[in-house]
Short mmCIF file of C-alpha atoms and ligand atoms in Angstrom, two decimals:
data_model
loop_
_atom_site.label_atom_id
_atom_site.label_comp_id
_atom_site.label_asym_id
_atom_site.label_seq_id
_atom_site.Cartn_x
_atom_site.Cartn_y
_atom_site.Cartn_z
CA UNK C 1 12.72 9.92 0.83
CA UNK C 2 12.50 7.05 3.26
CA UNK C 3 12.57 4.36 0.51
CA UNK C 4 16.17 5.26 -0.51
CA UNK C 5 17.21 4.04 3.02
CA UNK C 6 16.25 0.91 1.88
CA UNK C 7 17.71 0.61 -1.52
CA UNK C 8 20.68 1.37 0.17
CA UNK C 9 20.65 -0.88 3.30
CA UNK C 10 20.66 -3.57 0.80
CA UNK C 11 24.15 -4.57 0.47
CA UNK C 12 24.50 -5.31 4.37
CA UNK C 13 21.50 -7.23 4.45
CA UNK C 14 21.97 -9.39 1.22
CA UNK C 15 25.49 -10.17 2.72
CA UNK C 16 24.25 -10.95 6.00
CA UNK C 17 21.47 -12.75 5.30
CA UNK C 18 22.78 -16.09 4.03
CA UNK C 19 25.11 -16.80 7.73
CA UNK C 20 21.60 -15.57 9.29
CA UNK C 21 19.62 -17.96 8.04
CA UNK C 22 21.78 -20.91 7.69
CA UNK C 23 20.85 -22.59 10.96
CA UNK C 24 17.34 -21.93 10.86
CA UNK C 25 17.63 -24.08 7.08
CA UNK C 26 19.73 -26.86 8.82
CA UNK C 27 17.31 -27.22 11.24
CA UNK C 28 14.08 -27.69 9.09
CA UNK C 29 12.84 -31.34 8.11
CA UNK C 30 11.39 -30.35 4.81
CA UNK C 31 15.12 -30.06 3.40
CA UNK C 32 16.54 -32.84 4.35
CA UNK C 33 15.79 -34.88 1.27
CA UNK C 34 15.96 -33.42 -2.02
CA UNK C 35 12.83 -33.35 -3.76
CA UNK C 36 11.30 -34.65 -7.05
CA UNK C 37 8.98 -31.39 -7.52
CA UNK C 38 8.62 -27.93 -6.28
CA UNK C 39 5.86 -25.21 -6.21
CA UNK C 40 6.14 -21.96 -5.53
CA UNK C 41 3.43 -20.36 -3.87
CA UNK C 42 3.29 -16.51 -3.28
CA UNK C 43 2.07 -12.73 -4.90
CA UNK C 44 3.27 -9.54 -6.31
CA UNK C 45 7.02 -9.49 -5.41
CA UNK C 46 6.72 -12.54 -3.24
CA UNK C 47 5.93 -14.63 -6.27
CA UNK C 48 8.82 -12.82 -8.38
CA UNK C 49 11.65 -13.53 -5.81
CA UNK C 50 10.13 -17.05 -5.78
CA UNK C 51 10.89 -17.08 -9.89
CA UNK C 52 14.17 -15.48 -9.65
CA UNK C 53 15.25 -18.37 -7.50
CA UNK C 54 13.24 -20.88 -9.80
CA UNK C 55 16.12 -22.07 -12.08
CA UNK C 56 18.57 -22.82 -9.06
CA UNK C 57 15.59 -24.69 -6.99
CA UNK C 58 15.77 -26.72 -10.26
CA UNK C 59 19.08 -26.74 -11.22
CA UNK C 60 20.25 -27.71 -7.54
CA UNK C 61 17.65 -30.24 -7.24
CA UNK C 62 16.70 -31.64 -10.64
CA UNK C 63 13.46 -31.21 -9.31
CA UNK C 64 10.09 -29.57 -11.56
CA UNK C 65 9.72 -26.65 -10.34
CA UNK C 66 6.27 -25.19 -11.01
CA UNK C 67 4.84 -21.55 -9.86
CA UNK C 68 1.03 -20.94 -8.36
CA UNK C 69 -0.26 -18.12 -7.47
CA UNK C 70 -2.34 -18.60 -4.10
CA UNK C 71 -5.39 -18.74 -5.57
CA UNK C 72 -4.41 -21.40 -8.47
CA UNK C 73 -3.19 -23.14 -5.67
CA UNK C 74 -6.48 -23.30 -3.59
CA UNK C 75 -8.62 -24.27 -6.69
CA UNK C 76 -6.20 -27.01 -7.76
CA UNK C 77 -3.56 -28.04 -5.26
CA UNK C 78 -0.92 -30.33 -6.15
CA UNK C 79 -2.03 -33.73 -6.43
CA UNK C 80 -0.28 -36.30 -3.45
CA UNK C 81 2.39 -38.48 -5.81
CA UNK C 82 4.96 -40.77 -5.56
CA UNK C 83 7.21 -37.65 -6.14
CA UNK C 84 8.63 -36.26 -3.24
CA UNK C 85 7.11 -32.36 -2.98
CA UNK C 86 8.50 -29.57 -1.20
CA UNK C 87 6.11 -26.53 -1.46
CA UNK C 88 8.18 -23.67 -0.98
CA UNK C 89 6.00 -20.09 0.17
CA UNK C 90 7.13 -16.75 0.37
CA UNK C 91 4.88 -13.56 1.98
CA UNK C 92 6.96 -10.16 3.16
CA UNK C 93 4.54 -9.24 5.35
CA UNK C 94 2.75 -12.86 6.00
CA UNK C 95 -0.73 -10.87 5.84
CA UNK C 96 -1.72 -11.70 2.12
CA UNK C 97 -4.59 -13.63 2.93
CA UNK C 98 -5.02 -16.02 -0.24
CA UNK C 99 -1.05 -16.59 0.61
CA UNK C 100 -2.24 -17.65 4.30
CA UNK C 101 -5.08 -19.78 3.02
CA UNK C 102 -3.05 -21.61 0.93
CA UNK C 103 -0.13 -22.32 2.69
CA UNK C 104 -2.40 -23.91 5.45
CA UNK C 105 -4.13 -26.01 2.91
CA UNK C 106 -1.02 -27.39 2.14
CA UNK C 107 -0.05 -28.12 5.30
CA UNK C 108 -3.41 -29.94 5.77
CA UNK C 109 -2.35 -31.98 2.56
CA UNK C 110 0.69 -33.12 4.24
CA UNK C 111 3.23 -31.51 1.77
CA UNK C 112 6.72 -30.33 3.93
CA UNK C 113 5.76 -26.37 3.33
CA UNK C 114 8.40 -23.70 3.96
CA UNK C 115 7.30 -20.30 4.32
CA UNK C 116 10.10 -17.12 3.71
CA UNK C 117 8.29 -14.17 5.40
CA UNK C 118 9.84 -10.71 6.56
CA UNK C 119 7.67 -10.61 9.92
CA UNK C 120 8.05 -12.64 13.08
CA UNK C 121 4.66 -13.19 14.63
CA UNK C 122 2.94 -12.49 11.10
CA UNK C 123 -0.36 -15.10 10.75
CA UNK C 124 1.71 -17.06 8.68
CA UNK C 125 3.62 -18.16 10.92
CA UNK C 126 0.73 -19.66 12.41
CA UNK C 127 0.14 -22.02 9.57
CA UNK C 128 2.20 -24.81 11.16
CA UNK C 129 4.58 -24.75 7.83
CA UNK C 130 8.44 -24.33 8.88
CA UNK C 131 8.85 -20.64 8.95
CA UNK C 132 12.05 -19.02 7.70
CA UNK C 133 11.69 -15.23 9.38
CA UNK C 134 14.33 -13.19 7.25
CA UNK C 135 16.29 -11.05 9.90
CA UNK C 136 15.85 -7.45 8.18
CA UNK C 137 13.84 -5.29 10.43
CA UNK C 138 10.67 -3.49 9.77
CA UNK C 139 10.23 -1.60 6.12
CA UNK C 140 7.83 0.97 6.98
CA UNK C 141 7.29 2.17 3.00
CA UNK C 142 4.72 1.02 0.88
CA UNK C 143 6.75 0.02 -1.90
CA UNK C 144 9.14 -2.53 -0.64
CA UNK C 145 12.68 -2.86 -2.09
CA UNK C 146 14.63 -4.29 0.64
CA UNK C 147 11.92 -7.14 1.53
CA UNK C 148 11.70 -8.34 -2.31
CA UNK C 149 15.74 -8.86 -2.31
CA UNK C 150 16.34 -10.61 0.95
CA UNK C 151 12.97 -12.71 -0.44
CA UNK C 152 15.34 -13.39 -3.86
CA UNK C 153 18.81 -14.52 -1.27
CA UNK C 154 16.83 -16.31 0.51
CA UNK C 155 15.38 -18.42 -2.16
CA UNK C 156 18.86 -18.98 -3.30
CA UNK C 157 19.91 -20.09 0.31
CA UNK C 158 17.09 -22.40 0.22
CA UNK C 159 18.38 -23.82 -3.43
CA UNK C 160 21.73 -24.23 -2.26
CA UNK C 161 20.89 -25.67 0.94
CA UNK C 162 18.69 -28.72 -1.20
CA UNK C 163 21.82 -28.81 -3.06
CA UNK C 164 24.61 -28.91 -0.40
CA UNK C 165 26.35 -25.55 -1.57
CA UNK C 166 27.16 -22.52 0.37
CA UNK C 167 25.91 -19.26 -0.36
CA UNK C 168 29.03 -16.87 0.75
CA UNK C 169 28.53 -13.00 -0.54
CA UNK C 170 30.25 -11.74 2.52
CA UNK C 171 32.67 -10.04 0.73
CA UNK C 172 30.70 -8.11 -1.92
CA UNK C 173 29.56 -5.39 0.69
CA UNK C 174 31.42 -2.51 -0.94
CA UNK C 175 30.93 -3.73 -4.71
CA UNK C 176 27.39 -4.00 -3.81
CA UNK C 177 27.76 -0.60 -2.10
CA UNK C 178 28.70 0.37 -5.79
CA UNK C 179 25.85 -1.24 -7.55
CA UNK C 180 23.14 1.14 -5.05
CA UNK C 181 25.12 4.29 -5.87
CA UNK C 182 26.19 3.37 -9.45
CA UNK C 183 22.52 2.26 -9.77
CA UNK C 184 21.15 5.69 -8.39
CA UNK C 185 23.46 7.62 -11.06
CA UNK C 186 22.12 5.49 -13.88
CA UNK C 187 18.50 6.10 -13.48
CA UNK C 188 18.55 9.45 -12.72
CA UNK C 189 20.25 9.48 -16.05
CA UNK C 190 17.56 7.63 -17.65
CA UNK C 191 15.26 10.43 -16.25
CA UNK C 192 17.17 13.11 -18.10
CA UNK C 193 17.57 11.04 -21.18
CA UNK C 194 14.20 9.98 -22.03
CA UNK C 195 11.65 12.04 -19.39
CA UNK C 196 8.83 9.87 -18.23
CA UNK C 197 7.99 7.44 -21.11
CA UNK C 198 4.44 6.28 -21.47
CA UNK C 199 5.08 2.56 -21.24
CA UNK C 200 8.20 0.51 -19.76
CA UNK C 201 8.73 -2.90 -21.43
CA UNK C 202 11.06 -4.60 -18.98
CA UNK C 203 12.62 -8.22 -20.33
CA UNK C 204 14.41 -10.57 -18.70
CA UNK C 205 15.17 -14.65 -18.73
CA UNK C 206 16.16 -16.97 -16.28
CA UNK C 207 16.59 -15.32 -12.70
CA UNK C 208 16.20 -11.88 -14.46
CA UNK C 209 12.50 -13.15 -15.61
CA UNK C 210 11.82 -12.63 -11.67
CA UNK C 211 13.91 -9.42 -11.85
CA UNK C 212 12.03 -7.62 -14.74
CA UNK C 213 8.90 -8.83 -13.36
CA UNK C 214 9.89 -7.11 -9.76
CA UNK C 215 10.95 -4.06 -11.78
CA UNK C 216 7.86 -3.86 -13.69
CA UNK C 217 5.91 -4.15 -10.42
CA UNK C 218 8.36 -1.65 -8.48
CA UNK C 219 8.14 1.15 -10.78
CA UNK C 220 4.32 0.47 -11.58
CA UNK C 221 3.68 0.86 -8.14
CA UNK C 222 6.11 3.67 -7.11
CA UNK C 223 5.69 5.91 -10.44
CA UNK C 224 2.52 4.57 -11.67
CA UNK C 225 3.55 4.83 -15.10
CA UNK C 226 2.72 2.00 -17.01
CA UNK C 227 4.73 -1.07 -17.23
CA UNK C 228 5.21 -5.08 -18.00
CA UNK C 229 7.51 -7.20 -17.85
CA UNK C 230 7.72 -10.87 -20.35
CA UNK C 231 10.52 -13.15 -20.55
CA UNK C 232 12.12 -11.76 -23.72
CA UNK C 233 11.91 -14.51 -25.69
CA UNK C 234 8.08 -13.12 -25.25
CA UNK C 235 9.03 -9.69 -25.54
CA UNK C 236 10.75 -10.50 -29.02
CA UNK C 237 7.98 -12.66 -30.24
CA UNK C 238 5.68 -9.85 -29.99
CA UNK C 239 4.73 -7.69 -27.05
CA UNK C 240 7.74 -5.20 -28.40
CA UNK C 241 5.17 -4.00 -31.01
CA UNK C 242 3.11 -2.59 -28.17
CA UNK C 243 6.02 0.29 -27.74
CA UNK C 244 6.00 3.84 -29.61
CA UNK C 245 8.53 6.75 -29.95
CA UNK C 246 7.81 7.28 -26.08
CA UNK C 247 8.03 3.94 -24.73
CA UNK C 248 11.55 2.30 -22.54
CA UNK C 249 12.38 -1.00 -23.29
CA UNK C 250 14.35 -2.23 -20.47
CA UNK C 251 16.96 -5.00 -21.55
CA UNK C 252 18.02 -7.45 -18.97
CA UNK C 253 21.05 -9.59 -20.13
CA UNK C 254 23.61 -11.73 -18.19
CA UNK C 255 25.31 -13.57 -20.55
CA UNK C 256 27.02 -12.78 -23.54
CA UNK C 257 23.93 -14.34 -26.04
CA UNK C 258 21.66 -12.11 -23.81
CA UNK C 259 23.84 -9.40 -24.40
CA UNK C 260 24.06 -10.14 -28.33
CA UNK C 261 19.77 -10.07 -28.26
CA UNK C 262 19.05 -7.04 -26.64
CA UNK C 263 21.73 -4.99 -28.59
CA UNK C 264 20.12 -6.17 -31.62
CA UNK C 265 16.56 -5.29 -30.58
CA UNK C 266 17.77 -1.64 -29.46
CA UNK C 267 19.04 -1.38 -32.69
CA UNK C 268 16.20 -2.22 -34.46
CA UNK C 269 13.78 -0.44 -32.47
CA UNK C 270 16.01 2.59 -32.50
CA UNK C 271 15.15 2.40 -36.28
CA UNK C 272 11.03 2.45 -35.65
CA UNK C 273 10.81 5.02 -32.51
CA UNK C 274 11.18 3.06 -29.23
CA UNK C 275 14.07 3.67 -26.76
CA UNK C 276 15.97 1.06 -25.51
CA UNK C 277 18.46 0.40 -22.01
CA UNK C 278 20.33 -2.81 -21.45
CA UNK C 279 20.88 -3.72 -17.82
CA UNK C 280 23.69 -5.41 -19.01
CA UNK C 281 25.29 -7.84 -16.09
CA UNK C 282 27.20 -10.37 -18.86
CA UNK C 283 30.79 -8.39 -19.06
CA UNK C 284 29.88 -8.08 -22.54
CA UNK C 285 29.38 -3.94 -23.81
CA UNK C 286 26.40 -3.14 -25.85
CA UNK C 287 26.21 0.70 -27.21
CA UNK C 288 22.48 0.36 -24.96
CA UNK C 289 24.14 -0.54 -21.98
CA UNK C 290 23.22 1.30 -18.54
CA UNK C 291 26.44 2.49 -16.25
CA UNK C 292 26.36 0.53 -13.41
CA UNK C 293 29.04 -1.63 -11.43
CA UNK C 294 27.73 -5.52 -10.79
CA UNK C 295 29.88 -7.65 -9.10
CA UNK C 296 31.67 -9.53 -11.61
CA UNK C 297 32.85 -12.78 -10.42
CA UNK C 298 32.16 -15.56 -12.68
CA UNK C 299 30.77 -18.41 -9.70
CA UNK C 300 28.58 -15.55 -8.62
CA UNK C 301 26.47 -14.70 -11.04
CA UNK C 302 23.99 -17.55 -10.34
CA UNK C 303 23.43 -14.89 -7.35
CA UNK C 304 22.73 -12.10 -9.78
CA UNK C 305 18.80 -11.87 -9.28
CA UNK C 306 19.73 -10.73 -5.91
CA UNK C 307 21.03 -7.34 -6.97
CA UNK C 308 20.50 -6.78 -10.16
CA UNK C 309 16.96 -4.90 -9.53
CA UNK C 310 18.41 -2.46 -7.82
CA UNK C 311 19.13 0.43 -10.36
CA UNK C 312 15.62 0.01 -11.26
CA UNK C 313 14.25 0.40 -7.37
CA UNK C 314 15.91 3.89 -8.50
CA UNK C 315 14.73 4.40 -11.50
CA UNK C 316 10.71 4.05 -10.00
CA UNK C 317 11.81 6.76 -7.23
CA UNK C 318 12.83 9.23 -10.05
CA UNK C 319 10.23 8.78 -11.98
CA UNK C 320 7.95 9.56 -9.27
CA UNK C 321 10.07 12.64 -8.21
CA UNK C 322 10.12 13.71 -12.11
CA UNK C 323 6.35 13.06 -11.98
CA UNK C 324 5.95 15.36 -8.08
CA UNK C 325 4.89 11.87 -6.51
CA UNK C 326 6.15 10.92 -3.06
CA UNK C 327 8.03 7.45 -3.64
CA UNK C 328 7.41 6.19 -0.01
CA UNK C 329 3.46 5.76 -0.51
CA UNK C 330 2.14 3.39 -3.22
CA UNK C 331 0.60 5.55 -6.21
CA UNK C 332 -2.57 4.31 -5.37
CA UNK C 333 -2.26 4.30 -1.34
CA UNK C 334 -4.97 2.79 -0.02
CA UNK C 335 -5.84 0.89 -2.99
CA UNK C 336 -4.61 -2.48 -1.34
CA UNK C 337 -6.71 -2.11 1.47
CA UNK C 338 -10.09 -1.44 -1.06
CA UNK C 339 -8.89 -4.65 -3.00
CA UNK C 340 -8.98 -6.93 0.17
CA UNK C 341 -5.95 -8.11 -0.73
CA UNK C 342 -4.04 -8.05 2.99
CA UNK C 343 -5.65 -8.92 6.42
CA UNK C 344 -4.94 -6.20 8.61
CA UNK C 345 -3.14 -6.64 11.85
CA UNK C 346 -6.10 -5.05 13.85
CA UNK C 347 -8.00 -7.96 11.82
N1 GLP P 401 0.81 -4.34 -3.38
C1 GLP P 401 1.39 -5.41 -2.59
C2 GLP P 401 2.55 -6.03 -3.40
O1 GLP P 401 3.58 -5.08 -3.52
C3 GLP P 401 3.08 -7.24 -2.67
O2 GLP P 401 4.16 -7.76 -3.40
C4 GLP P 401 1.98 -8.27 -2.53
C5 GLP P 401 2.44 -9.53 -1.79
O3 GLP P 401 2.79 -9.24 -0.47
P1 GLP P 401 3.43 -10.25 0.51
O4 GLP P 401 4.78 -10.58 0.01
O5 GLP P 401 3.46 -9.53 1.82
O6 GLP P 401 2.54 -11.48 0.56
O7 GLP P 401 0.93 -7.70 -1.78
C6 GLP P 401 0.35 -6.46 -2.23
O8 GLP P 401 -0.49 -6.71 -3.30
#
């Protein structure tokens, strides 16, 4: 299983890539003055590192921060204001073509664009947007773990950048070392627990919106059972009652109010049939709480959305193994190339 290589090669790159990437950040014009609103313009797990990085962007800034998908954002691109715009892009492989069209539309509009993209040479990097090529190497697996959380730290560069703070996660190598193999132990537990459930409900606020959106997507795509992913204020207002006896809910909580909320919605779904997990990064013990190690220090945690998808990269490779599917390919292989979704490097 190639894909575990990449779950795994996560910690060095997540703690490399901030010093990486620094000078390339200093260098570009489109940060040097903090602006008054930002979009976010990307797909699939492009577009959920984008949102896990959404609160800091605004947070660091006080800018609006507002999320398009490529196509929103060729039917109605921002408007030209008084308010200073940074359009912020991200595309692993820089071959999603709406992606492409978009971010050279708003280049033509004039808006500083800055494009995060896994692949030097990529046609998005022919846009004329600043380009921000995230030092990783190739990830030759459909499903793409490694790309999605280097996307997520460099987001978080970018936000800290805008707001003159460091990023510094050097030191978290081993504890993230920790969180891969902790992870790994925790969802092949969830395997033997519960089997393969017919629908995963994954919730999650703030960063962790991004992160149960990127697990939904993950395990979707590696396992191809069933899943979605709401921000759980959502999840509680009503897309819970979608669950049965057979169903995961997947809990995402990183503070102690989080925490409080999804122990009280395993408990009362453990009354009706559903199942229910808490990736539980808040320090805080529920009785629904998965075994894993997160780095714990309190001025890191903004960081979180980094790492915390991790056990679930796992739990979509077991899944598929429990299910006698080969987690390297996409469920549906070729299915991206039918949907005209990519343009193809021989393109
Ligand atoms: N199935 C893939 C997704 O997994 C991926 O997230 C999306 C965006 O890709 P990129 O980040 O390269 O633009 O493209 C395809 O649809």
């Amino acid at each position: 299983m190639q894909i575990g290589t990449y779950i795994r090669r996560q910690p060095a790159t997540l703690t490399s890539l901030p010093a990486a990437i620094g000078a390339e950040l200093d260098s570009f014009s489109g940060l040097r003055q903090t602006p008054e609103r930002i979009v976010l313009l990307g797909t699939g797990s492009s577009m959920n590192a984008l949102l896990a990085g959404a609160e800091a962007l605004e947070e660091g800034t006080g800018a609006s921060v507002i999320a398009k998908e490529p196509e929103a954002f060729l039917r109605l691109p921002p408007r030209a204001s008084g308010q200073r715009t940074l359009v912020l892009a991200a595309s692993q492989s820089g071959m999603s073509i709406t992606t492409i069209e978009a971010v050279r539309l708003s280049v033509q509009l004039g808006f500083p664009t800055l494009v995060i993209t896994g692949e030097a040479g990529s046609l998005i990097t022919e846009t004329g947007a600043e380009i921000i090529v995230m030092p990783i190497g190739p990830e030759t697996v459909g499903p793409k773990t490694m790309g999605y959380t280097a996307t997520v730290i460099s987001v978080l560069a970018v936000a800290a950048k805008l707001a003159n703070k460091t990023v510094d996660v050097s030191r978290l190598i081993a504890q993230l070392e920790q969180t891969a193999e902790t992870g790994l132990v925790a969802a092949k537990d969830l395997v033997a627990r519960f089997g393969v459930p017919d629908y995963i409900l994954v919730a999650g606020q703030a960063t962790h919106l991004g992160t149960a959106l990127e697990a939904s997507l993950k395990i979707a795509e590696i396992s191809g059972v069933p899943t979605s992913a709401f921000d759980t204020e959502e999840a509680l207002h009503g897309h819970v009652y979608g669950t049965t006896d057979k169903s995961l809910v997947i809990a995402i909580a990183q503070t102690e109010t989080e925490a409080k909320v999804a122990a009280n919605l395993g408990e009362a779904l453990a009354e009706l049939g559903p199942r229910t997990v808490v990736l539980n990064l808040s320090g805080y013990p529920t009785p629904f709480d998965l075994d894993v190690s997160w780095p714990t220090a309190p001025e890191q945690q903004w960081l979180a959305g980094c790492w915390a998808p991790m056990p679930l990269q796992w739990y979509g490779c077991e899944l598929a193994i429990a299910r006698g599917i080969d987690p390297d390919k996409m469920i549906y292989p070729n299915l991206g190339r039918r949907l005209n979704v990519r343009i193809r490097k021989e393109a």
